[in-house]
Coordinates of C-alpha atoms in Angstrom, one line a residue:
X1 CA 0.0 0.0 0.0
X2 CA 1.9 3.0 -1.1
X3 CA 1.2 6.8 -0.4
X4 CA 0.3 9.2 -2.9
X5 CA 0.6 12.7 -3.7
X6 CA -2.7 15.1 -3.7
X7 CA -3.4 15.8 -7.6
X8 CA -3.2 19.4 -7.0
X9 CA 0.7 18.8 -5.9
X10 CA 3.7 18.3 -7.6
X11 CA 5.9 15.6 -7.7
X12 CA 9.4 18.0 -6.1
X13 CA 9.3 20.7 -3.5
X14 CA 6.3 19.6 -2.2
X15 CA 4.8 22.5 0.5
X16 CA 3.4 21.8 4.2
X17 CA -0.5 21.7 2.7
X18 CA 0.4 18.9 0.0
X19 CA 2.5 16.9 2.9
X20 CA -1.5 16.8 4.5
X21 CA -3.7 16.3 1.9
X22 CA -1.2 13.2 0.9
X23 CA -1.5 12.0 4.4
X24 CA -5.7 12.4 4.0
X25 CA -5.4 10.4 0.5
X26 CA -3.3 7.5 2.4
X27 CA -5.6 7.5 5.5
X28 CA -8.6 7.2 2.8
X29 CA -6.6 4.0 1.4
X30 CA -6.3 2.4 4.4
X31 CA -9.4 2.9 5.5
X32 CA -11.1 1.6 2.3
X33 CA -8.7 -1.6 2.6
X34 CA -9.3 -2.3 6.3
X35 CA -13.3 -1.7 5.0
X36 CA -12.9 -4.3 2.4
X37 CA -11.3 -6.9 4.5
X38 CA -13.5 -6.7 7.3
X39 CA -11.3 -5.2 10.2
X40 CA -13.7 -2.1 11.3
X41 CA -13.5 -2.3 14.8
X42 CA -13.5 1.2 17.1
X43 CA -10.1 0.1 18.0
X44 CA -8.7 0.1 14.4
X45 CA -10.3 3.9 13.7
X46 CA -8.8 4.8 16.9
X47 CA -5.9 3.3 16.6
X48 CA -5.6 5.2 12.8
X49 CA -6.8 8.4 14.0
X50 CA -3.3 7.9 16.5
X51 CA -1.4 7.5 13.1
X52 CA -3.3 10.3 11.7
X53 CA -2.8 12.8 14.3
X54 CA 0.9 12.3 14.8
X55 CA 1.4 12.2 11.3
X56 CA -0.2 16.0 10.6
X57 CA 0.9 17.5 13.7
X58 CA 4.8 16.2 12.7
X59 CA 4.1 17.3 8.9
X60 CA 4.2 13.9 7.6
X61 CA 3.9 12.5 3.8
X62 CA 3.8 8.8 3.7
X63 CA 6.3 7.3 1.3
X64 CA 7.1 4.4 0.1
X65 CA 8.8 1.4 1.1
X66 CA 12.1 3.7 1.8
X67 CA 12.7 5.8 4.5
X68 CA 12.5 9.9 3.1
X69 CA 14.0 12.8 4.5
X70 CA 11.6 15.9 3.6
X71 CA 12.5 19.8 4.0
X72 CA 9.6 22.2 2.8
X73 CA 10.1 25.4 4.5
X74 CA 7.9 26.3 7.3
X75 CA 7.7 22.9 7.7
X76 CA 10.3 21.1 9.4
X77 CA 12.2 18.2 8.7
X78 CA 10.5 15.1 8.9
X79 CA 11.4 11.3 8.6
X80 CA 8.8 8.7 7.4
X81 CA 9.0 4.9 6.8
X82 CA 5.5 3.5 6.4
X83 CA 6.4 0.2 7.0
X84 CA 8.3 0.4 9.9
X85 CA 7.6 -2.8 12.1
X86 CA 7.8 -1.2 15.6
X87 CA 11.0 -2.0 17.4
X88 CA 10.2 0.6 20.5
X89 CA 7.0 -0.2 23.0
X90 CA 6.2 4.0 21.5
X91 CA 6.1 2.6 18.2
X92 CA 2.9 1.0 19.4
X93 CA 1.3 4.1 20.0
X94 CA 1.6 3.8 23.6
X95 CA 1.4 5.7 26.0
X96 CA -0.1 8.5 23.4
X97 CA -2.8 5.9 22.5
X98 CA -3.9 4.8 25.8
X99 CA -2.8 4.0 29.5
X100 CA -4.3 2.3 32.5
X101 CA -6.8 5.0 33.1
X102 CA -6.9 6.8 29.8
X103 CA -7.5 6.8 25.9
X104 CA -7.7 9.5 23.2
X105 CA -9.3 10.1 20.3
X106 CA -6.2 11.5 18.3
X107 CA -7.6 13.6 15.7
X108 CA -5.6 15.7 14.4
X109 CA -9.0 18.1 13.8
X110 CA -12.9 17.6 14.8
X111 CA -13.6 16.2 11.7
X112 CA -11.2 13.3 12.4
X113 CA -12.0 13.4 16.3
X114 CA -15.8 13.2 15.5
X115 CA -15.3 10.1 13.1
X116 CA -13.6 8.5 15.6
X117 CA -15.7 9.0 18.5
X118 CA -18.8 8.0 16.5
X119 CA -17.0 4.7 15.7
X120 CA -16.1 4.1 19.1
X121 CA -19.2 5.0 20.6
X122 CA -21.6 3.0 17.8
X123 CA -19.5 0.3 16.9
X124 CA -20.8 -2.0 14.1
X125 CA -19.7 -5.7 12.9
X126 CA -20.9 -9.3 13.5
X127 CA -24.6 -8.9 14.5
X128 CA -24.1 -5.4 15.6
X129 CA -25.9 -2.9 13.6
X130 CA -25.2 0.5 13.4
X131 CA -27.0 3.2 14.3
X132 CA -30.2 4.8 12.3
X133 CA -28.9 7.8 11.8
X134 CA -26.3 10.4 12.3
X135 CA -25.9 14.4 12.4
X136 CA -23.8 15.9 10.1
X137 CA -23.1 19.6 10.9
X138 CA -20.3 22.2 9.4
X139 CA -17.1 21.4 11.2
X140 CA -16.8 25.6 12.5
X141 CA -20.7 25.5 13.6
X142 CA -19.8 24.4 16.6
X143 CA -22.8 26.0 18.3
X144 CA -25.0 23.9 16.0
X145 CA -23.3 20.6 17.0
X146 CA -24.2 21.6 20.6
X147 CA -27.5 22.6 19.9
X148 CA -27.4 18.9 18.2
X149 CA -25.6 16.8 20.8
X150 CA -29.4 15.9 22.2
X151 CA -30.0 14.3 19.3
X152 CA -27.8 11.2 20.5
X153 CA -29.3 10.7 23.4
X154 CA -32.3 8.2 23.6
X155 CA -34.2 7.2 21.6
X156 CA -32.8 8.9 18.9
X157 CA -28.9 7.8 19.3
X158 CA -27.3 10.0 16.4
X159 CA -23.4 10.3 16.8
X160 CA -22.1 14.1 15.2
X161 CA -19.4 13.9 11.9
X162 CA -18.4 16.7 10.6
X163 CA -18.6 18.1 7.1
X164 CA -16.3 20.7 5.2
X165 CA -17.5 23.8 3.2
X166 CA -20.6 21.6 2.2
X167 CA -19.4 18.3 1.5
X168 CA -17.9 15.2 3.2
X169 CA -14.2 14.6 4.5
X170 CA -12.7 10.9 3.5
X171 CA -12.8 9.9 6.9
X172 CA -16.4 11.2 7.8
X173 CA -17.5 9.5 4.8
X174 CA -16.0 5.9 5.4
X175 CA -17.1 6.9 9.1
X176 CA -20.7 6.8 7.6
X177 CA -19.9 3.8 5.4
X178 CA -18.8 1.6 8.4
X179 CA -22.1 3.0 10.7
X180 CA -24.4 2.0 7.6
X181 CA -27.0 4.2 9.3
X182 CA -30.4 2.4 8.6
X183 CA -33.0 4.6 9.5
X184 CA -35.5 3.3 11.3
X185 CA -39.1 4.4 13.6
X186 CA -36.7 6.4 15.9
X187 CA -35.1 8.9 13.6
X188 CA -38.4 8.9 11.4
X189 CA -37.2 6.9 8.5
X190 CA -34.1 9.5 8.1
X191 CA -30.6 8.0 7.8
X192 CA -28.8 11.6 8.3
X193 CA -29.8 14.6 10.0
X194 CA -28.1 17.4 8.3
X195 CA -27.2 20.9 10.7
X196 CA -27.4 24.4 9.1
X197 CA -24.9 24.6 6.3
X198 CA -23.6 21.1 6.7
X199 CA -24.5 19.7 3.5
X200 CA -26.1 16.6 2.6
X201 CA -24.8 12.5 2.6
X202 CA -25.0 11.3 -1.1
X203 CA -27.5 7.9 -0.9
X204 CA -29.1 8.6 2.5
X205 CA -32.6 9.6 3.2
X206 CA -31.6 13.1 4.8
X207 CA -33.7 15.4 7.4
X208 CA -32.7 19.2 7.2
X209 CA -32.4 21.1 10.5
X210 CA -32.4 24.6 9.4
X211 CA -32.1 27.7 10.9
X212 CA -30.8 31.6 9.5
X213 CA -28.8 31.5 13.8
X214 CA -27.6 29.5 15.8
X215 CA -30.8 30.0 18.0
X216 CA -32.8 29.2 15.2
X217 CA -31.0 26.2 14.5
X218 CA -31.1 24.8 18.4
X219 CA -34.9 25.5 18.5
X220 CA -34.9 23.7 15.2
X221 CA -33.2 20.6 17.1
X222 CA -36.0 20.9 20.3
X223 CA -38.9 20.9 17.5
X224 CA -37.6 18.1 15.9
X225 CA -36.4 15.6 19.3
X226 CA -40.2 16.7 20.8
X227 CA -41.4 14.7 18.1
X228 CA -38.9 12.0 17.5
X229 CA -39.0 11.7 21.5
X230 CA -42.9 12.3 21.4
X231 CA -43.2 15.1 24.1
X232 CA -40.8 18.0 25.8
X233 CA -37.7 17.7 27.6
X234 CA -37.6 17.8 31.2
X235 CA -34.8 20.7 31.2
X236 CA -33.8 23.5 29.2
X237 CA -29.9 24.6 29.2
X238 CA -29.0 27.9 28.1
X239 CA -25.1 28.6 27.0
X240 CA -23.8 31.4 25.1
X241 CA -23.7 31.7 21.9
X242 CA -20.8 34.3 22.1
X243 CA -18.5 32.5 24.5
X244 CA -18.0 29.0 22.9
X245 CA -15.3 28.0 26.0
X246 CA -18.1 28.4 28.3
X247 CA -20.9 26.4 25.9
X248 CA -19.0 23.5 25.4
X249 CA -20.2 21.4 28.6
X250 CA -23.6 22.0 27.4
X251 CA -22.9 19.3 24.5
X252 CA -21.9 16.5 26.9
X253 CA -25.2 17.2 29.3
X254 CA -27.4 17.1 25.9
X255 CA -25.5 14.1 25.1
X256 CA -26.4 12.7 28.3
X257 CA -30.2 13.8 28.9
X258 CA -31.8 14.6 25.9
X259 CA -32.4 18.4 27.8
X260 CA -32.2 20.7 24.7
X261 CA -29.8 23.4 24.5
X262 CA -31.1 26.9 23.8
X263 CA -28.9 30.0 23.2
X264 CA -28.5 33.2 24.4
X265 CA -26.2 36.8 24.2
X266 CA -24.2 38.2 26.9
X267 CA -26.9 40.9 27.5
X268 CA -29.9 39.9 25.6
X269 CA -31.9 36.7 24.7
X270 CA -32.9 35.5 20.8
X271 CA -36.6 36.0 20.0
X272 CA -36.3 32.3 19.1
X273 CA -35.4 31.4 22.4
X274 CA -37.6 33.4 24.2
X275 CA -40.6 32.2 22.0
X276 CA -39.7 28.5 22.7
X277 CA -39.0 29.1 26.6
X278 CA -42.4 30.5 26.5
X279 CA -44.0 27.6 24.8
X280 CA -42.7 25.0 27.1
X281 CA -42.9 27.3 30.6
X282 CA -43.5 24.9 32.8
X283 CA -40.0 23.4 32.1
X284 CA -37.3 24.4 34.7
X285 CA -34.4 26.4 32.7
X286 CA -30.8 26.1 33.8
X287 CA -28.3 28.5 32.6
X288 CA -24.5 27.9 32.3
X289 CA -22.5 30.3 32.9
X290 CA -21.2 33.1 35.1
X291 CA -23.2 37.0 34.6
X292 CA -20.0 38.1 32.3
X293 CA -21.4 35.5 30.2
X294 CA -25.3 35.8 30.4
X295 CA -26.2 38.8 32.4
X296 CA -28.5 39.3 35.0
X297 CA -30.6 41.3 32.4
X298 CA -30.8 38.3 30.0
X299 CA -31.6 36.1 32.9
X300 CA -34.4 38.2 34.1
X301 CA -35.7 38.0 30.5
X302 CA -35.5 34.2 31.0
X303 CA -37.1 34.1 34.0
X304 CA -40.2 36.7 32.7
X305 CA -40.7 34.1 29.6
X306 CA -41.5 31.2 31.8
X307 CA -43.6 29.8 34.9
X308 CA -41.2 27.1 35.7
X309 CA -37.7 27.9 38.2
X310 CA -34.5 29.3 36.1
X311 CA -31.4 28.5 37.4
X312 CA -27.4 29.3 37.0
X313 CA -26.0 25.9 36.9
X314 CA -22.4 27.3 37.3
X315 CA -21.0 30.6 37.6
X316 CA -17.6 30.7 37.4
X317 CA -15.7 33.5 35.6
X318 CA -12.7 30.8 34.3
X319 CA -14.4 28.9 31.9
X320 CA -11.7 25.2 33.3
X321 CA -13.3 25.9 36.7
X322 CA -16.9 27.0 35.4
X323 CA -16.8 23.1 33.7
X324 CA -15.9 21.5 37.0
X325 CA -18.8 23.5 38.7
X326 CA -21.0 22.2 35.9
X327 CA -20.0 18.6 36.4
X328 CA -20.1 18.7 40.5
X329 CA -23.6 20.5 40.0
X330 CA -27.3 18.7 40.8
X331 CA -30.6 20.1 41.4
X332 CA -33.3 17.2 41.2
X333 CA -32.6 15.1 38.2
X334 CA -30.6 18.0 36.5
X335 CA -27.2 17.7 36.5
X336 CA -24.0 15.1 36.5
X337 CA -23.8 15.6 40.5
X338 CA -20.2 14.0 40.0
X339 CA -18.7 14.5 43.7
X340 CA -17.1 11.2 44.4
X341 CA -15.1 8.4 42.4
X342 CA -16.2 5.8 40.2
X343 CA -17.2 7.7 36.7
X344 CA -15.8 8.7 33.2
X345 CA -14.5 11.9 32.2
X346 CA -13.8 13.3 28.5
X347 CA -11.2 16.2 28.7
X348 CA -10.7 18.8 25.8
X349 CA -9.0 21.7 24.9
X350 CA -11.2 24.8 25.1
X351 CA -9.5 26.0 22.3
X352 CA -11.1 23.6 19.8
X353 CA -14.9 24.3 20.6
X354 CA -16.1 21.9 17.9
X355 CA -14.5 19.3 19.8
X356 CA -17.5 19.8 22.0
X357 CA -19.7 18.1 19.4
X358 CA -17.1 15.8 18.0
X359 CA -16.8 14.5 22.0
X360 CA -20.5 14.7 22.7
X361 CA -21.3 10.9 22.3
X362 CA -18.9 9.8 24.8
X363 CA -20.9 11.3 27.7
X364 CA -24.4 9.7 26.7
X365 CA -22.8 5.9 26.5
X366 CA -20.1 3.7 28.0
X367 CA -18.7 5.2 31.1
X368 CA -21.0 8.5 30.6
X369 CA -19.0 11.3 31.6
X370 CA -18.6 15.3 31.8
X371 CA -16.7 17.7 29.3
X372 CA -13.8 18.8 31.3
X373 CA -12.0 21.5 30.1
X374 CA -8.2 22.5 29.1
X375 CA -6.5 25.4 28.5
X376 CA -3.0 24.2 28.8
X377 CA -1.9 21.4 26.1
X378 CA 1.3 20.7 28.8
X379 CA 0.0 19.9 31.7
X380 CA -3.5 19.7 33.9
X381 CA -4.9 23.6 35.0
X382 CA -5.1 23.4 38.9
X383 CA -9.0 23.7 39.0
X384 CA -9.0 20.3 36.9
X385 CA -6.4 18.4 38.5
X386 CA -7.7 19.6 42.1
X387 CA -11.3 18.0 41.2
X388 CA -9.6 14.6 39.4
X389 CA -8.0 14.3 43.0
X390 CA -10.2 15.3 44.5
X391 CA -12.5 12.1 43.0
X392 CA -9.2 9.4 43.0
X393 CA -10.4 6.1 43.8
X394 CA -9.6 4.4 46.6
X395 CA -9.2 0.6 48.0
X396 CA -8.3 -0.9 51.2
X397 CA -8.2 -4.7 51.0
X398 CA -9.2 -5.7 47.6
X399 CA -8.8 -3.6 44.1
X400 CA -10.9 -5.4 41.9
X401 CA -14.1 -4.7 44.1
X402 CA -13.0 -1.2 43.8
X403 CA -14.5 1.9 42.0
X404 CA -12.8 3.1 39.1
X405 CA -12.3 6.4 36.7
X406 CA -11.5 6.8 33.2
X407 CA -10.7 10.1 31.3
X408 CA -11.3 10.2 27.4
X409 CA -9.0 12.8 25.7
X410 CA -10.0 14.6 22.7
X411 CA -7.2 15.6 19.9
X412 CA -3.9 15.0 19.4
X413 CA -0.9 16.2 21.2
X414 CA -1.8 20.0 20.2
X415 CA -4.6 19.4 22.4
X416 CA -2.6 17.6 25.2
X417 CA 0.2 16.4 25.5
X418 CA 1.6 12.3 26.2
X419 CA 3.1 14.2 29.7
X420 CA -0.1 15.6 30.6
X421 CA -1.7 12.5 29.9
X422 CA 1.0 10.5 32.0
X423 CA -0.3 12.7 34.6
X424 CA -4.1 12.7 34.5
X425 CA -3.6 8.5 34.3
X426 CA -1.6 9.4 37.3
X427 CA -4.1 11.0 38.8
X428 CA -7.5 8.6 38.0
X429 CA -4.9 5.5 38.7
X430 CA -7.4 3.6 42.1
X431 CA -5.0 4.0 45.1
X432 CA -4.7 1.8 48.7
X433 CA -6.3 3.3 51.6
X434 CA -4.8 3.4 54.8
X435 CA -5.5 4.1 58.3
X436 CA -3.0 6.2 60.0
X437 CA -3.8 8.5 62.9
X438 CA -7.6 7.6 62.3
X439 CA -8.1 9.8 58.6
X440 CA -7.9 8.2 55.8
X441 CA -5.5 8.3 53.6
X442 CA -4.8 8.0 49.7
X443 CA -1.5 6.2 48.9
X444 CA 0.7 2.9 50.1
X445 CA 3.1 4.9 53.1
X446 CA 0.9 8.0 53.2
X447 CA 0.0 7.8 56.6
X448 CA 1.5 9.6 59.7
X449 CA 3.9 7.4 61.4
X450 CA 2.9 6.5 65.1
X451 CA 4.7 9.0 67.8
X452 CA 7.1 7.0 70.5
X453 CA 5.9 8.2 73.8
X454 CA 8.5 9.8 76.0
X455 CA 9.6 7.9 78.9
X456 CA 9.9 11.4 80.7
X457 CA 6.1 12.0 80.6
X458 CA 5.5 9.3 83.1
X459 CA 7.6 11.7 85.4
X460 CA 4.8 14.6 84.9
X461 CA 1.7 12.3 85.7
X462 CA -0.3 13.2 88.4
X463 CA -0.3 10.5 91.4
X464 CA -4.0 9.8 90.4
X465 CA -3.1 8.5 87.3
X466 CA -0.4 6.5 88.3
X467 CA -2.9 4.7 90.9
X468 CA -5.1 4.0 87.8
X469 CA -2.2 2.5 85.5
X470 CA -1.2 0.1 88.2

């Protein structure tokens, strides 16, 4: 299987874009081949979306059977052999790949990262049929793919892929050749959902969600669950529609619930929004976010547009800390009300808000989890390393009867890094419990050591006490 050159590119000098879309055209090979052959397991698409997002983060082109050295200015030098047999345990893919506690989705972009996740989260093969339908939204509306991350949650159970400029990537299309998406009473005979702008699936009975806004568009995706779901949600969640850092743990909740997710400005609320809150006012609202993000004005306007309670879910002014908030919250049935060990995480990097959409599926199946947030590719921001601590798992006598985490990363090492992943395994890794001075402690030798008494102090005892000890 050899790599090829884009069309577009020429056979010398070739630049940093060309090195890419070579890279795309081999991944679309191999994909096609592992198709044909029957190996389209989550663990192969993850294990290529590894390949895929070390190879475009290091500027690779895939050669042939020969080693090549490759200098195209700003790109730097880079060294390929595509049929290396590993002779390093890295070679593998590990630790990037996955750890004890840990395993990423190593997109090198959304599109990739979505394709993956949908694979791993609907796997198909044997007698396991794929889903009935997915979502395809514009890979920069990310706001839409929030608004549609409710649309996997049941009974619907429509993973997000991403399109580009209108049409579909090689890997979200062989994404949506391995689902087969069937259609089926749930989705209302529609194979693919199409967000916005997105575009449409060539061969699939397609729904439009349309929508001039991105409020538009997320009443759009309450209209269309109330009937696929036949009745309301329970909750509403408003994000912002100008601060995507603070929206993103809205997808992962929507994901989760099925709540819809409504938008709203910093100091004023949509007509669309407003029109649907008052449609549906005896459902409880909950807004995310801090006032710098909706104001008090805007949640006043939500609060005069309904009969039910509105609610800040989380109002913290760092949008790392404002996702832990989010995660610890509950009120009722609303809310992850993750406070102690024993649950999955996703983590991504709050500079990739599409990501949020990509991820979204994660946290409505398998070891349903949170959107945790990053804003550091390095290493873990204090907020979210002091709450994964905070939750470590614990055992005193027996491990396996104990409770355990796991963290899903999103995005290649631009995202975060093989160190900061070392360190969140670290960090979810189940720990002994000990009893020292009668707290319990995390950690084999974290205890306080026991005190010798003095022999002096038997000098300073009263006579009374003496009498008793004898």
């Amino acid at each position: 299987m050899q790599g090829r050159l884009h069309p577009s590119c020429p056979a010398q000098g070739t630049t940093f874009p060309c090195v890419v879309k070579g890279v795309r055209y081999f991944v679309s090979d191999v994909f096609f081949w592992l198709r044909s052959h029957k190996l389209r397991g989550a663990l192969t698409i993850l294990g290529l979306l590894l390949v895929i997002g070390g190879a475009v983060f290091a500027g690779t082109k895939l050669g042939g059977d020969d080693t090549e050295v490759i200098e195209s200015a700003p790109a730097p030098e880079v060294v390929v052999d595509v049929n290396k047999t590993p002779e390093e345990p890295a070679d593998l893919g590990f630790p990037a790949f996955a750890t004890r506690n840990t395993t990423r989705v190593a997109g090198a972009d959304s599109v990739a990262n979505a394709a993956g996740v949908a694979l791993a989260t609907t796997p198909t093969g044997g007698v396991v049929k794929g889903p009935e339908a997915v979502t395809l939204v514009d890979s920069e509306d990310w706001a839409g793919a929030i608004a549609a991350s409710s649309l996997f949650a049941e009974p619907i159970a429509a993973p997000i892929l991403y399109t580009q400029d209108g049409s579909l990537d090689e890997l979200t299309q062989g994404a949506i050749d391995s689902l087969a998406p069937t259609g089926g009473s749930a989705t209302g005979g529609a194979q693919a959902f199409t967000v916005g702008d997105a575009g449409e699936a060539e061969g699939l009975d397609t729904e439009a969600i349309e929508g001039g806004s991105s409020a538009e568009i997320a009443v759009s995706v309450l209209e269309l669950r109330e009937e696929l779901a036949d009745g309301p949600p329970e909750h509403i969640l408003i994000a912002s529609s100008d601060d995507p850092e603070f929206a993103m743990p809205a997808a992962a909740w929507a994901a989760r619930s099925g709540d819809v997710v409504l938008f709203a400005q910093a100091n004023s609320v949509p007509s669309p929004t407003i029109k649907a809150i008052e449609r549906l006012k005896e459902v409880p609202v909950f807004v995310l976010g801090p006032e710098s993000v909706i104001s008090e004005d805007a949640f006043k306007e939500i609060s005069a547009a309904t009969n039910a309670d509105v609610t800040r879910a989380a109002d913290e002014e760092d949008p790392v800390t404002n996702a832990v908030a989010f995660a610890r919250f509950a009120d009722g049935n609303f809310g992850w009300n993750i406070n102690d060990p024993g649950h999955g995480f996703v983590i991504a990097n709050l500079a990739n808000p599409s990501d949020a959409g990509a991820a979204a599926a994660l946290s409505g199946t398998g070891t349903w989890g949170p959107l945790l947030l990053t804003d550091d590719p390095e290493t873990p921001p204090p907020a979210l390393e002091g709450y994964l601590l905070d939750l470590k798992p614990g055992y005193e006598d027996d491990p396996t009867r104990a409770l355990y985490n796991h963290i899903w990363i999103i995005g290649d090492e631009t995202a975060l890094s093989v160190d900061a992943q070392v360190e969140l395994d670290e960090i979810a890794e189940v720990a002994r419990v000990e009893s020292g001075t009668g707290d319990e402690l995390l950690g084999p030798g974290s205890a306080e050591p026991e005190v010798p008494e003095d022999p002096k102090d038997d000098k300073k005892k009263p006579k009374d006490q003496e009498d008793d000890a004898q």
